[in-house]
Coordinates of C-alpha atoms and ligand atoms in Angstrom, one line a residue:
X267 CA 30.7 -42.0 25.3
X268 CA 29.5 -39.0 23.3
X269 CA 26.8 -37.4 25.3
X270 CA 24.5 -35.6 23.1
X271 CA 23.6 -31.9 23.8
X272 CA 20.5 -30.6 26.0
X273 CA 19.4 -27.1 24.7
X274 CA 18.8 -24.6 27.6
X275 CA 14.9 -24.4 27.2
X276 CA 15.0 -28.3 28.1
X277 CA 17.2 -27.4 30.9
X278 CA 15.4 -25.5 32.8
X279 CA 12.6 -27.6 33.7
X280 CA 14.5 -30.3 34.4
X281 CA 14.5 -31.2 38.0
X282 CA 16.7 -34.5 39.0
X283 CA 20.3 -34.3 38.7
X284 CA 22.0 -35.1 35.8
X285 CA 25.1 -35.5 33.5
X286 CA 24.2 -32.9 30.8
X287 CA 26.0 -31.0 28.0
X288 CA 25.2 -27.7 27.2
X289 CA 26.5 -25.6 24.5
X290 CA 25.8 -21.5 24.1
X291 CA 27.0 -18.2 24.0
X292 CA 28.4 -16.4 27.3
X293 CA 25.7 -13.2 27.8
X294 CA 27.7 -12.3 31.2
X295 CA 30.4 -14.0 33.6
X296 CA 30.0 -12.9 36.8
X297 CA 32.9 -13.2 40.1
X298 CA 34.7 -15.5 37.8
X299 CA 32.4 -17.9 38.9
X300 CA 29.2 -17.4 37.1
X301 CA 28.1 -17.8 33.4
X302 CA 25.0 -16.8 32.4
X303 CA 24.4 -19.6 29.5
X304 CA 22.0 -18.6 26.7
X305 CA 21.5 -20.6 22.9
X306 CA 18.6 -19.2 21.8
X307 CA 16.4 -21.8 22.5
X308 CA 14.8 -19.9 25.2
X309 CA 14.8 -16.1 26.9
X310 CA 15.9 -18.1 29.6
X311 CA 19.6 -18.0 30.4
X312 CA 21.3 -21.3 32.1
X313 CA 23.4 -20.8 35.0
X314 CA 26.7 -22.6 34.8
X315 CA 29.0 -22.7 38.1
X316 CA 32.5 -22.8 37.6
X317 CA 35.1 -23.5 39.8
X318 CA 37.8 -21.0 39.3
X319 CA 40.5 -22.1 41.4
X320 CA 40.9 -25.3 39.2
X321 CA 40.2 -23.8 35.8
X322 CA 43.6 -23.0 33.7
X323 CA 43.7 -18.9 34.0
X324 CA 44.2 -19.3 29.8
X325 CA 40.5 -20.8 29.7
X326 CA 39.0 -18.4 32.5
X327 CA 40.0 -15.6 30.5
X328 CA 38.4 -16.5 27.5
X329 CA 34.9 -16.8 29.1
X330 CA 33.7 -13.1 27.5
X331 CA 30.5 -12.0 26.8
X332 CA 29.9 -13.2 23.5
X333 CA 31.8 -16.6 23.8
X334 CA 30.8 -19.3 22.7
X335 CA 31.5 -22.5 24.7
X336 CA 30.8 -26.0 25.0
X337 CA 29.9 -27.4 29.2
X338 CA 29.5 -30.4 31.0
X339 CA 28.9 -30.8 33.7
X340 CA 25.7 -31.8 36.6
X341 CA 22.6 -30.3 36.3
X342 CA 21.7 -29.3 40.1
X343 CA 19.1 -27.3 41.6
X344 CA 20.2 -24.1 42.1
X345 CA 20.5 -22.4 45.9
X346 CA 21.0 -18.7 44.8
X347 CA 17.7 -17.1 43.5
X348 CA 16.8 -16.3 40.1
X349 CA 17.6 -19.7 38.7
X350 CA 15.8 -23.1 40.0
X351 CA 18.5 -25.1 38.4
X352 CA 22.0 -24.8 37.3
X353 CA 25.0 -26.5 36.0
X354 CA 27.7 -27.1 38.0
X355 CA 30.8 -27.2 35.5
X356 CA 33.0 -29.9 35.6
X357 CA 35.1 -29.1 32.0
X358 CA 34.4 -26.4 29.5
X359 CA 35.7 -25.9 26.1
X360 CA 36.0 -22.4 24.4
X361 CA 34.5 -23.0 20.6
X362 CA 34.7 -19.5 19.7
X363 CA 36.2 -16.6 21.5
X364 CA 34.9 -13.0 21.3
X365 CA 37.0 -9.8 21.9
X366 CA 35.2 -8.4 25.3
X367 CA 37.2 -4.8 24.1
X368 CA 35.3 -5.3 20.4
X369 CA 32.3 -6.9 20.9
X370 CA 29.7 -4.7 20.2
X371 CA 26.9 -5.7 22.5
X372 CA 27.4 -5.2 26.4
X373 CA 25.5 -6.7 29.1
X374 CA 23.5 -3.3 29.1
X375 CA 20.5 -1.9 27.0
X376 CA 21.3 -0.8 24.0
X377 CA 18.9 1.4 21.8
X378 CA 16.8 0.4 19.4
X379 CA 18.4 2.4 16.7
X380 CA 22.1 1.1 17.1
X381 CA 20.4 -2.3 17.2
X382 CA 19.5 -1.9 14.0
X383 CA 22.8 -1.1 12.7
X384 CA 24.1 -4.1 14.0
X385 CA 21.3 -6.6 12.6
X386 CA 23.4 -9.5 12.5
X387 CA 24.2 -9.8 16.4
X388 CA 21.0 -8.5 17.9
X389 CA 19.0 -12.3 17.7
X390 CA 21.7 -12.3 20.6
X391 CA 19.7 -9.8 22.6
X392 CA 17.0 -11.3 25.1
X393 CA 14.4 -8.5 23.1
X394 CA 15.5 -9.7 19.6
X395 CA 15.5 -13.2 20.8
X396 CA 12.3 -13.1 21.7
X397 CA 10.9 -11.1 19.1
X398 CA 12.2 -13.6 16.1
X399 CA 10.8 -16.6 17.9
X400 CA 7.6 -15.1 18.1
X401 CA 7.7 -14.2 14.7
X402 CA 8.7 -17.9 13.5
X403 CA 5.6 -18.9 16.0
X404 CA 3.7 -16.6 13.9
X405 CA 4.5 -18.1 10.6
X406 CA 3.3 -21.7 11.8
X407 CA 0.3 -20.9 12.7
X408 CA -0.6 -19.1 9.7
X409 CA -0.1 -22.4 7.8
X410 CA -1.5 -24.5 11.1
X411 CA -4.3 -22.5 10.8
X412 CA -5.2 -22.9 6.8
X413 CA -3.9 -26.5 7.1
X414 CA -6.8 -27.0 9.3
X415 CA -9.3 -25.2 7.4
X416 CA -8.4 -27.1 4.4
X417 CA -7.0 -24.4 2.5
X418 CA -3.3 -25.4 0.1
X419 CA 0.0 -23.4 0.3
X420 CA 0.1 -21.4 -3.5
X421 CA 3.5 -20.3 -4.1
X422 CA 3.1 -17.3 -6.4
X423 CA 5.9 -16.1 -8.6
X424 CA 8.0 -13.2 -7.4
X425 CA 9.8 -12.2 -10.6
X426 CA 6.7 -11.0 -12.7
X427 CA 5.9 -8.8 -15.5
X428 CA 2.2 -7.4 -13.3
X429 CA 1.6 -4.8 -10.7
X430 CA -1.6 -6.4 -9.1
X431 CA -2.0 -3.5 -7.0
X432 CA -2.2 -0.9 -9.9
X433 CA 0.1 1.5 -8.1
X434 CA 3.3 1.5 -10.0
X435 CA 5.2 0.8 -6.9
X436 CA 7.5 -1.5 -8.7
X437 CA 11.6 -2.8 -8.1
X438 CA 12.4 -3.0 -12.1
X439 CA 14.1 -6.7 -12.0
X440 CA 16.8 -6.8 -15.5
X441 CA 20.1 -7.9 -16.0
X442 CA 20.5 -5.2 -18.8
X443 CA 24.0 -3.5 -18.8
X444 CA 23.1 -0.7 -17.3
X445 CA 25.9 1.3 -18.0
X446 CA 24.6 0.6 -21.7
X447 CA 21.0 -0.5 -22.5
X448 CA 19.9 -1.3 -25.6
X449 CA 17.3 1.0 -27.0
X450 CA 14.5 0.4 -29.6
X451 CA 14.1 2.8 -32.9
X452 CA 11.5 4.7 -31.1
X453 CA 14.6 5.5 -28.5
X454 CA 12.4 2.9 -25.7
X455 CA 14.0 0.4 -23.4
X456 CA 14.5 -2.5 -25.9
X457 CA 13.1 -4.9 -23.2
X458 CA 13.4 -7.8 -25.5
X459 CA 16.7 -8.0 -25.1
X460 CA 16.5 -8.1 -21.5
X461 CA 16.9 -12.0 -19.6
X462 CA 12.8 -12.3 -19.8
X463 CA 12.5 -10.8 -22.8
X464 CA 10.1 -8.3 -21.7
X465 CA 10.1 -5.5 -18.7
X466 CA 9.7 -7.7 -15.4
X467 CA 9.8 -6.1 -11.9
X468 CA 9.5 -7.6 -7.9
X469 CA 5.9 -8.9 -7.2
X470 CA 3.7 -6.2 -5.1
X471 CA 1.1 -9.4 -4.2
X472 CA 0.7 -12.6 -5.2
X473 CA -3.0 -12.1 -5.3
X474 CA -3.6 -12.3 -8.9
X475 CA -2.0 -15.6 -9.0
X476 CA -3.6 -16.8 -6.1
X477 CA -7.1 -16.1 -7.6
X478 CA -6.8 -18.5 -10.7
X479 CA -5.7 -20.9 -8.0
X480 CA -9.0 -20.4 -5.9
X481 CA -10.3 -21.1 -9.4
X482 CA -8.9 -24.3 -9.2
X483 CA -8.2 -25.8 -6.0
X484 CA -11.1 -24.0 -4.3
X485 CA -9.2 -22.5 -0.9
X486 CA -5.5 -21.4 -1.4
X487 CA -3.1 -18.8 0.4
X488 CA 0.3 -17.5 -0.5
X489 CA 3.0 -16.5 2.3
X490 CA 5.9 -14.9 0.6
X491 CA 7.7 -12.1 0.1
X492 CA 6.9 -8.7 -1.5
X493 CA 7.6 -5.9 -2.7
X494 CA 7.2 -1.9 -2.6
X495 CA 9.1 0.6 -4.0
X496 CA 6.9 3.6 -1.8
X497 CA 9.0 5.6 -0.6
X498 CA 7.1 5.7 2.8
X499 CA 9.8 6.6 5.7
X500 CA 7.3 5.3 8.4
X501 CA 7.3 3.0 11.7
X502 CA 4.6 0.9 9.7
X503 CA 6.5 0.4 5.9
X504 CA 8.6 -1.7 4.7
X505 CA 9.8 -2.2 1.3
X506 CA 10.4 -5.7 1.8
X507 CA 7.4 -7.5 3.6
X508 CA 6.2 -10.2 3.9
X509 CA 2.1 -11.4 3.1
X510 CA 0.0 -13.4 3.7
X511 CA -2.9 -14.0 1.0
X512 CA -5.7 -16.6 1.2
X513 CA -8.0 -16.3 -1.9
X514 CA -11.7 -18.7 -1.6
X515 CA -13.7 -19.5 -4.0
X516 CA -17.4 -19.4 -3.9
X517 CA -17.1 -16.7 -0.7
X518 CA -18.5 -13.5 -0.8
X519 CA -17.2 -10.4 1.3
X520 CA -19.4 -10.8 4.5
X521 CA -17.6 -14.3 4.5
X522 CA -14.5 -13.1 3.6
X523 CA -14.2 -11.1 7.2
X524 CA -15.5 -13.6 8.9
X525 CA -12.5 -15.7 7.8
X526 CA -9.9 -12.7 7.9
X527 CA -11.1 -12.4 11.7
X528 CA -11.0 -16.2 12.6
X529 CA -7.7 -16.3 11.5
X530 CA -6.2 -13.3 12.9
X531 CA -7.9 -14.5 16.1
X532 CA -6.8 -18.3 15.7
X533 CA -2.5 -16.9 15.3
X534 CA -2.6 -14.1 18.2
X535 CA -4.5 -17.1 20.3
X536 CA -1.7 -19.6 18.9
X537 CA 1.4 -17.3 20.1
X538 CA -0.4 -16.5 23.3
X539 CA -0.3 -20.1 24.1
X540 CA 2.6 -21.2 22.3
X541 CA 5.5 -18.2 23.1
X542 CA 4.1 -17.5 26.8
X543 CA 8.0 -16.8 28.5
X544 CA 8.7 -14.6 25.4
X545 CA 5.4 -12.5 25.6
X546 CA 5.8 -12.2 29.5
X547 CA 8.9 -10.7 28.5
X548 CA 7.4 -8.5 25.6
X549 CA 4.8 -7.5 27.8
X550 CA 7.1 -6.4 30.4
X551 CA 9.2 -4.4 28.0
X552 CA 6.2 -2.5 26.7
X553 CA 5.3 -1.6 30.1
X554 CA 8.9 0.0 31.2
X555 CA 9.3 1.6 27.9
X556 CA 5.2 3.1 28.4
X557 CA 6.7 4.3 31.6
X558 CA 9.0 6.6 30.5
X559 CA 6.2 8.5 28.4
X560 CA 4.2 11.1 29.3
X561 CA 0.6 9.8 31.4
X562 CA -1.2 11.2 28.3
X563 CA 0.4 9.2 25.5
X564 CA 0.4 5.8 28.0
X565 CA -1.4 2.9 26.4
X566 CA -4.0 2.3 29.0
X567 CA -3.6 -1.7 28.4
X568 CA -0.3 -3.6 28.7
X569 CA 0.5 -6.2 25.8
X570 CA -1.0 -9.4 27.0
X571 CA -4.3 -7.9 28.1
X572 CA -4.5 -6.2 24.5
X573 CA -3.8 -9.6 22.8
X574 CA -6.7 -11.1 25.3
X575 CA -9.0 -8.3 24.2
X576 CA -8.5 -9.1 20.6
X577 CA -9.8 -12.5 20.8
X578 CA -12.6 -11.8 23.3
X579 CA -14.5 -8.7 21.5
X580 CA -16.0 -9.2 18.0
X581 CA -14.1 -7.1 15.7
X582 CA -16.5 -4.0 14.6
X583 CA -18.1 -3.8 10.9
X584 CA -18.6 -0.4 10.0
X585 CA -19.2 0.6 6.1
X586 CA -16.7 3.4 4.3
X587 CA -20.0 5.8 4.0
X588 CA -20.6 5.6 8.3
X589 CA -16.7 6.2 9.2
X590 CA -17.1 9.3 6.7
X591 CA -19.5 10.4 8.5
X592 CA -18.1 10.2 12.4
X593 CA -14.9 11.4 11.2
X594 CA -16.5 14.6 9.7
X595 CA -18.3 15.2 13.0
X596 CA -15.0 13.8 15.0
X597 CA -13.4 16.6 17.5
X598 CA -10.0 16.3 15.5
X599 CA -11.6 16.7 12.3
X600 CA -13.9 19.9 13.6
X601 CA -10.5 21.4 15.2
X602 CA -8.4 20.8 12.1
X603 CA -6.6 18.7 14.3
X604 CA -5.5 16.3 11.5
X605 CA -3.1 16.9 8.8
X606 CA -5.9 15.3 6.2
X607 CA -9.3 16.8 7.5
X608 CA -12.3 15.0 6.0
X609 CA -14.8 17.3 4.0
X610 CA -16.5 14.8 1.8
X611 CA -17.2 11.5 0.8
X612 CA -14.7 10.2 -1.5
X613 CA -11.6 10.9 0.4
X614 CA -9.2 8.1 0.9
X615 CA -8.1 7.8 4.8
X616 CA -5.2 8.7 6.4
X617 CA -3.9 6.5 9.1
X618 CA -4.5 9.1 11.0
X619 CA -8.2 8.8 10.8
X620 CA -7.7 5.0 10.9
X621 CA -6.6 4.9 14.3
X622 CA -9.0 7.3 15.0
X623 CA -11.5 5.4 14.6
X624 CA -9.9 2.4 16.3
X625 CA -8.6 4.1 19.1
X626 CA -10.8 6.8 20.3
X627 CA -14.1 6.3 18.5
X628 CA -15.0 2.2 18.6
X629 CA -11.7 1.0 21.1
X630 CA -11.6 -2.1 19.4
X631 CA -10.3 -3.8 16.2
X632 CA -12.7 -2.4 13.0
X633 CA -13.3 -4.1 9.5
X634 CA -14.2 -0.9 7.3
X635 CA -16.1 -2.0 4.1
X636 CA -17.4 -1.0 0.7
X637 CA -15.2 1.6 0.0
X638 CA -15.6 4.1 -3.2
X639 CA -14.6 2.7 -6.2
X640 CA -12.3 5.6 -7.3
X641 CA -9.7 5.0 -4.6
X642 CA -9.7 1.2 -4.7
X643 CA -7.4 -1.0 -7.0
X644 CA -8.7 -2.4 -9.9
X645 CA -10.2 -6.2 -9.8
X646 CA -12.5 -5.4 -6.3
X647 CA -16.2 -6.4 -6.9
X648 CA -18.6 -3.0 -7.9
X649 CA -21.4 -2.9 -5.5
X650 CA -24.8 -2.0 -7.3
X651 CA -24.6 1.7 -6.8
X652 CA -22.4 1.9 -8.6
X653 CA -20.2 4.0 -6.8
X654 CA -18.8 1.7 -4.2
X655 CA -16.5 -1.9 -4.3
X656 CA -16.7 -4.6 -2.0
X657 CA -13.7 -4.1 -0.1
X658 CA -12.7 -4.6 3.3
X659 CA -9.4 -3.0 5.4
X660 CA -8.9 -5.0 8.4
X661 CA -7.8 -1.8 11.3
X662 CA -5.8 -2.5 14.4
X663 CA -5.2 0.3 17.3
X664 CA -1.5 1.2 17.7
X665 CA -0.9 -0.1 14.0
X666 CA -3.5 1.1 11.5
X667 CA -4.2 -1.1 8.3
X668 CA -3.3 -4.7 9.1
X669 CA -5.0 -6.5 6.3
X670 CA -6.6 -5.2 3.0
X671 CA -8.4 -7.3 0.8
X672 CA -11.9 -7.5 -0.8
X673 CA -14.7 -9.8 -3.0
X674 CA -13.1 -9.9 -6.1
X675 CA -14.9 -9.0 -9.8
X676 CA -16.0 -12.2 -11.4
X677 CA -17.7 -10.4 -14.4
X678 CA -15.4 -10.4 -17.2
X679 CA -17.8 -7.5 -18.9
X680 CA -17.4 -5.3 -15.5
X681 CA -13.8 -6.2 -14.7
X682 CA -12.5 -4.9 -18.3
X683 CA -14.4 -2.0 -18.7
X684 CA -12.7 -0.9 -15.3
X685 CA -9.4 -2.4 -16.8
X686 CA -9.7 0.2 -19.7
X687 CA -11.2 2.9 -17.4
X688 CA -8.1 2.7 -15.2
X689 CA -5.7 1.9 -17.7
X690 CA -4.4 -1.2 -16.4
X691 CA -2.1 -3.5 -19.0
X692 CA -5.2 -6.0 -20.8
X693 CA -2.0 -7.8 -22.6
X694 CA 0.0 -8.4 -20.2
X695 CA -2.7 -9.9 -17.8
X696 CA -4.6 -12.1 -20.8
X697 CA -4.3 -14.7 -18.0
X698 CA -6.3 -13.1 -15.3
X699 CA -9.2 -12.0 -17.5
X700 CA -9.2 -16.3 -18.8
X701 CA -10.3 -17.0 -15.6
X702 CA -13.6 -14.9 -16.4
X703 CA -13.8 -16.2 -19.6
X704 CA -13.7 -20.0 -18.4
X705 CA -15.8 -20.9 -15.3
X706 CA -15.5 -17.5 -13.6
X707 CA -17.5 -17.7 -10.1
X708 CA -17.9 -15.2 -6.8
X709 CA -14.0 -15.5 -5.2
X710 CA -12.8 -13.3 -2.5
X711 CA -9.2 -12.9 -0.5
X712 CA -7.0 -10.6 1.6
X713 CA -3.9 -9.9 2.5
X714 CA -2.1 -9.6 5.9
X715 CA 0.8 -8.1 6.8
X716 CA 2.9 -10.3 8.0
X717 CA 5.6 -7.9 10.0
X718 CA 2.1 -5.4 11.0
X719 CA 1.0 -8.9 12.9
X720 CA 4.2 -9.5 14.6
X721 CA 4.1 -5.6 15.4
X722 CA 1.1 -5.8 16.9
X723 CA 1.7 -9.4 18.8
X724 CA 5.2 -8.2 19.9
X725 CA 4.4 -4.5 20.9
X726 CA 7.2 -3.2 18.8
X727 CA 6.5 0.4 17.5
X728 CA 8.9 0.0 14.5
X729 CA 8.6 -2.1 11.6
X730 CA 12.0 -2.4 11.5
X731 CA 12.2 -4.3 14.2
X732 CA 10.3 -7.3 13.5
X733 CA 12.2 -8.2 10.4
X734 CA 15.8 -10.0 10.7
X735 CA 16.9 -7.8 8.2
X736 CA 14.9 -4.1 7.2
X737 CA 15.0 -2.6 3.8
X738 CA 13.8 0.3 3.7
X739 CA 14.1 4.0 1.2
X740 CA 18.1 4.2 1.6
X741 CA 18.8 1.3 4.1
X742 CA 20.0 -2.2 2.2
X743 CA 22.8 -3.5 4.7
X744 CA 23.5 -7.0 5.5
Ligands
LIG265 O1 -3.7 -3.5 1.2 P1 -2.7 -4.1 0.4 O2 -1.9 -3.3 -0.6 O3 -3.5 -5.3 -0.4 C1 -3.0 -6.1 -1.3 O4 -1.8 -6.2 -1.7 C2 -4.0 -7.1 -1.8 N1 -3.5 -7.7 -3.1 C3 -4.2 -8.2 -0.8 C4 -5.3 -9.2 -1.2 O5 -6.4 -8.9 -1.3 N2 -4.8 -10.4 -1.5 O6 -1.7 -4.9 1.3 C5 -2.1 -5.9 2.2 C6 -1.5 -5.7 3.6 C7 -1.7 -4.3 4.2 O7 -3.0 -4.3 4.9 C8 -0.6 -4.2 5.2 O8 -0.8 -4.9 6.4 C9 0.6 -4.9 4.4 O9 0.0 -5.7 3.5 N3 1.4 -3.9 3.7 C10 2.6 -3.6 4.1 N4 3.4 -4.0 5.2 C11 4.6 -3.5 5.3 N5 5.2 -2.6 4.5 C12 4.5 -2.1 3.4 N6 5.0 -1.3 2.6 C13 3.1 -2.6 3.2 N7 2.2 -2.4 2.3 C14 1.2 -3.2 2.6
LIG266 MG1 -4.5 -1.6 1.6

């Protein structure tokens, strides 16, 4: 008979003793005796007995860290500590051996950094492992969470001829010879001979397209991938991310938060109870690594009792004009103590100031709103002063902007006069300004951050980490 395999996270809360079939890679062999068992199902590892004396010395020798074989054997309770089962081995077969001499990841801890470089074996790590499961928990509750709210999954194009943020932070995306490209009379790009027939580039956000959807189908959010070409060598930027970006119809901005922190509540909740083991494990992490640092610079709350704190305290609404105004008077700002110091109203923030505020000044999450025009992209809702936009920047301590979004401009009269003022491309987004034309109505949206979350959930000080595979200014391996 055929038995069919048990993964290891069924395993270990199994109790009566049973035939079972277990298939993993080695993570250590201990005394020729003991394998600890792990196939990614679980942080948990499964301990398989074997007996030595009767195992052919060709098989015992291939048992390496890194292995991977296939067990049978009886699932027993477990008399040696650490385990409360294990699997007493009755035959094994060796599906893939690994060189013990070669194989670049030890049963000790590696660094972060050489991690990194090799991407494609560290979802074998227990840290990795756990942080790409959390991540994947992540990613279903985002659409659990508008599934339930009644909002529909909008797939917005990647390859697209916009920049919705206005920044010019572009990937160019051609299959022009590059080694020859065809020119125009004025001595131009002759983009019409390019695959699209006109300059296209890597989407920045698949807002735009998300807002004729609102437009239509009422509640929508895209959760894709996108792109920056900001050459931003930080712990917090990537220039592949991914986002998140429900856009509503018929909602105004004080809504709009209200929705942005439901939701970040409902996901953080949704891991907490869904990825418990893996969190435990974060948590733990976080606190030996705080450990080694300096009393001053310790987080004064380990991970899980930060998460808990997020969805217990309201998340604190303070306008652009007030947070100008504590950071002027702020200690750091009167000692010149950050790189960016705040003289007047106007200034775009710093993350610096950011966690400022977050950290020192409020201790708790803070949605900043209606921010000045002039330092705000181009489609955001003008307040009646004229001066300032409804916009909203979700902040999180340890990680700074989370989500940016804003009530969108519904007046077609207002929305192209800022078009022209800021000399964003009418032609090439005709179909943007047709939604003010026909049926136009109050909309707004955001955007998360999809890796910032996982950061933040995760405890992980580097973007880089919570990504299978980072690109980043110089870095495009694997
Ligand atoms: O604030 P941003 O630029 O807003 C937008 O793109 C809007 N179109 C969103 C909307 O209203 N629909 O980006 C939104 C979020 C940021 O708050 C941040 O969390 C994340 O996306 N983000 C990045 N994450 C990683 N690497 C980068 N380079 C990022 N740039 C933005
Ligand atoms: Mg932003």
């Amino acid at each position: 008979m055929n038995m069919k395999r048990t993964k290891v996270v069924d395993l270990i809360n199994t109790s009566t003793p049973t035939e079972v079939l277990v298939k993993g890679w080695v993570r250590t062999f201990r005394s020729n005796r003991f394998i600890a068992l792990n196939d990614g199902s679980s942080i948990e590892n499964i301990q398989c007995v074997v007996d030595f004396e009767t195992l052919e010395e060709s098989v015992l020798k291939k048992i390496t860290t890194g292995a991977a074989v296939s067990i049978n054997g009886t699932l027993v309770e477990s008399n040696g500590k650490g385990q409360k089962v294990e699997v007493q081995v009755s035959t094994i077969e060796i599906l893939g051996e690994s060189d013990p001499e070669k194989y670049p990841l030890q049963p000790k801890k590696h660094s972060l950094e050489f991690l990194r470089e090799i991407a494609h074996l560290r979802p074998r790590t227990n840290l990795f492992g756990a942080v790409m499961r959390v991540r994947h928990t992540l990613a279903y509750a985002v659409h659990s969470y508008f599934n339930e709210k009644g909002f529909f999954y909008y797939n917005a194009p990647i390859v697209t001829g916009s920049d919705a943020e206005g920044a010019g932070e572009m990937f160019q995306v051609t299959n022009l010879d590059l080694k020859n490209v065809p020119k125009t009379e004025e001595g131009k790009v002759d983009f019409s001979q390019d695959f699209f027939s006109k300059a296209t580039n890597l989407t920045v956000s698949g807002q735009l397209e998300a807002e004729t959807a609102a437009m239509a189908l009422g509640q929508v959010y895209t959760f894709g991938p996108t792109f920056r070409a900001e050459n931003s060598n930080t712990s917090r930027h990537l220039a592949e991310f991914w986002m998140i970006e429900p856009e509503m119809a018929f909602v105004e901005l004080a809504e709009n938060m209200d929705v942005a922190e439901e939701f970040i509540k409902y996901i953080i909740k949704y891991a907490l109870e869904h990825r418990k083991e893996d969190l435990e494990f974060l948590d733990k992490r976080l606190a030996d690594e705080e450990k080694t640092k300096p009393a001053k610079d310790r987080g004064d709350m380990g991970l899980i009792e930060k998460l808990n704190f997020i969805l217990e305290n309201n998340f604190k609404r303070v306008s652009y004009t007030e947070a100008i105004d504590i950071l002027k008077n702020s200690k750091p700002n009167k000692k010149k103590k950050f790189k960016y110091l705040i003289e007047e109203w106007g200034a775009d923030l710093q993350s610096e100031h950011e966690r400022f505020l977050v950290e020192k000044h409020f201790k708790c999450p803070v949605i900043l709103f209606d921010y000045p025009a002039k330092i705000k992209a181009f489609y955001m809702r003008l307040n009646d002063d004229g001066k300032t936009v409804r916009a909203m920047d979700v902040l999180f301590p340890g990680i700074g902007e989370i989500v940016g979004g804003s009530q969108r401009e519904e007046r077609l009269d207002v929305l192209m006069a800022k078009m022209e003022e800021l000399g964003v491309d009418k032609e090439e987004l005709w179909w943007y300004i047709d939604t003010r034309k026909f049926g136009t109505a109050p909309h707004s949206g955001f955007g998360l951050g999809f890796e910032r979350i996982i950061q933040f959930v995760t405890g992980m000080g580097n973007i880089r980490d919570v990504i299978p595979f980072p690109r980043t200014p110089q870095s495009a391996d694997f």
